[in-house]
CSV table of C-alpha atoms in Angstrom, one decimal:
chain,number,residue,atom,x,y,z
A,28,MET,CA,-29.9,-75.2,11.0
A,29,ASP,CA,-31.5,-77.3,8.4
A,30,GLN,CA,-34.1,-75.1,6.8
A,31,GLN,CA,-35.0,-71.4,6.9
A,32,GLN,CA,-38.1,-69.5,5.9
A,33,LYS,CA,-38.3,-65.7,5.8
A,34,HIS,CA,-41.5,-63.9,7.1
A,35,GLN,CA,-42.8,-60.4,7.3
A,36,ILE,CA,-45.7,-59.6,9.7
A,37,ARG,CA,-46.7,-56.0,10.8
A,38,GLY,CA,-43.3,-54.7,9.7
A,39,TYR,CA,-41.3,-57.3,11.6
A,40,GLU,CA,-38.9,-59.3,9.5
A,41,PHE,CA,-37.8,-62.7,10.7
A,42,HIS,CA,-36.7,-66.2,9.8
A,43,VAL,CA,-37.8,-69.4,11.4
A,44,THR,CA,-35.5,-72.3,11.5
A,45,GLY,CA,-35.1,-75.6,13.2
A,46,ALA,CA,-31.9,-76.5,15.1
A,47,LEU,CA,-30.9,-80.1,15.8
A,48,GLU,CA,-30.3,-80.7,19.5
A,49,LYS,CA,-28.0,-83.3,21.1
A,50,ASP,CA,-30.9,-85.6,21.9
A,51,GLY,CA,-31.9,-85.8,18.2
A,52,ARG,CA,-34.9,-83.5,18.5
A,53,TYR,CA,-35.4,-80.2,16.8
A,54,ARG,CA,-36.1,-76.8,18.5
A,55,GLY,CA,-37.8,-74.0,16.6
A,56,MET,CA,-35.9,-70.7,16.5
A,57,ILE,CA,-37.0,-67.3,15.5
A,58,LEU,CA,-34.4,-64.8,14.2
A,59,ILE,CA,-35.7,-61.2,14.2
A,60,SER,CA,-33.9,-58.9,11.8
A,61,LYS,CA,-36.2,-55.9,11.9
A,62,ARG,CA,-38.6,-54.4,14.4
A,63,GLY,CA,-42.1,-53.6,13.2
A,64,ASP,CA,-42.9,-50.9,15.8
A,65,THR,CA,-39.8,-48.8,15.3
A,66,GLN,CA,-38.4,-50.1,12.0
A,67,GLN,CA,-35.1,-50.7,13.6
A,68,VAL,CA,-32.9,-53.1,11.7
A,69,TYR,CA,-30.6,-55.4,13.8
A,70,ALA,CA,-27.1,-55.9,12.5
A,71,LYS,CA,-27.1,-59.3,14.3
A,72,PRO,CA,-30.5,-61.0,14.4
A,73,VAL,CA,-32.2,-61.4,17.8
A,74,LEU,CA,-32.8,-65.1,18.7
A,75,ILE,CA,-36.0,-66.3,20.3
A,76,GLU,CA,-36.3,-70.1,20.9
A,77,THR,CA,-39.5,-72.0,21.2
A,78,LEU,CA,-40.2,-73.7,24.5
A,79,SER,CA,-40.8,-77.2,22.9
A,80,SER,CA,-38.7,-79.5,20.8
A,81,PHE,CA,-39.9,-82.0,18.3
A,82,LYS,CA,-38.9,-85.2,16.5
A,83,SER,CA,-39.2,-83.5,13.0
A,84,VAL,CA,-37.8,-80.3,11.7
A,85,HIS,CA,-41.1,-79.6,10.0
A,86,ALA,CA,-42.9,-79.5,13.4
A,87,ALA,CA,-40.3,-77.2,14.8
A,88,LEU,CA,-40.7,-74.8,11.9
A,89,ILE,CA,-44.5,-74.8,12.4
A,90,GLU,CA,-44.1,-74.1,16.1
A,91,ALA,CA,-41.6,-71.3,15.5
A,92,SER,CA,-43.9,-69.7,12.9
A,93,ALA,CA,-47.0,-69.9,15.1
A,94,TYR,CA,-45.0,-68.6,18.2
A,95,ALA,CA,-43.7,-65.6,16.2
A,96,GLN,CA,-47.2,-64.8,15.0
A,97,GLU,CA,-48.6,-65.0,18.6
A,98,LEU,CA,-45.8,-62.8,19.9
A,99,ILE,CA,-46.3,-60.2,17.2
A,100,TYR,CA,-50.1,-60.0,17.2
A,101,SER,CA,-50.2,-59.8,21.0
A,102,SER,CA,-47.4,-57.2,21.0
A,103,ALA,CA,-45.6,-59.4,23.6
A,104,ILE,CA,-42.5,-59.5,21.2
A,105,THR,CA,-41.5,-56.0,22.3
A,106,ALA,CA,-40.7,-57.3,25.8
A,107,LEU,CA,-38.3,-59.8,24.3
A,108,LEU,CA,-36.4,-57.4,22.0
A,109,PRO,CA,-33.6,-55.1,23.0
A,110,ALA,CA,-34.5,-51.4,23.3
A,111,ASP,CA,-33.9,-49.1,20.4
A,112,THR,CA,-30.4,-47.9,20.0
A,113,PRO,CA,-29.8,-44.2,19.4
A,114,ALA,CA,-29.6,-43.1,15.8
A,115,CYS,CA,-26.4,-42.2,14.0
A,116,GLY,CA,-23.8,-42.3,16.8
A,117,LYS,CA,-25.8,-40.2,19.2
A,118,GLN,CA,-25.4,-41.3,22.8
A,119,ALA,CA,-28.4,-42.0,24.9
A,120,PRO,CA,-29.1,-39.4,27.6
A,121,GLN,CA,-27.4,-40.3,30.8
A,122,PRO,CA,-29.0,-39.9,34.2
A,123,PRO,CA,-27.5,-37.3,36.4
A,124,ASP,CA,-24.8,-38.5,38.7
A,125,LEU,CA,-26.3,-37.9,42.1
A,126,VAL,CA,-23.9,-38.0,45.1
A,127,GLY,CA,-25.6,-37.6,48.5
A,128,ASN,CA,-23.9,-36.0,51.4
């Protein structure tokens, strides 16, 4: 990862970066560290890669930033992020164990 830029939009906190691939091209990557809808902070950032790769890292950063904005403003980002984890060690409710006879 050559360069990183931190962003905040609608409560989401994320970095965009460009990763060098084997073929010498750069792929934009978005690292989400905080959800905007629930304010959940991720201990390990969630990675979302752009679909395209580019000859310059600058182009990959622009693509990653634009993609992140599109996902956030359209609310499509929620489908790509893991569901909220229960707070403070509480376990999520388990469905009943149904055994049919």
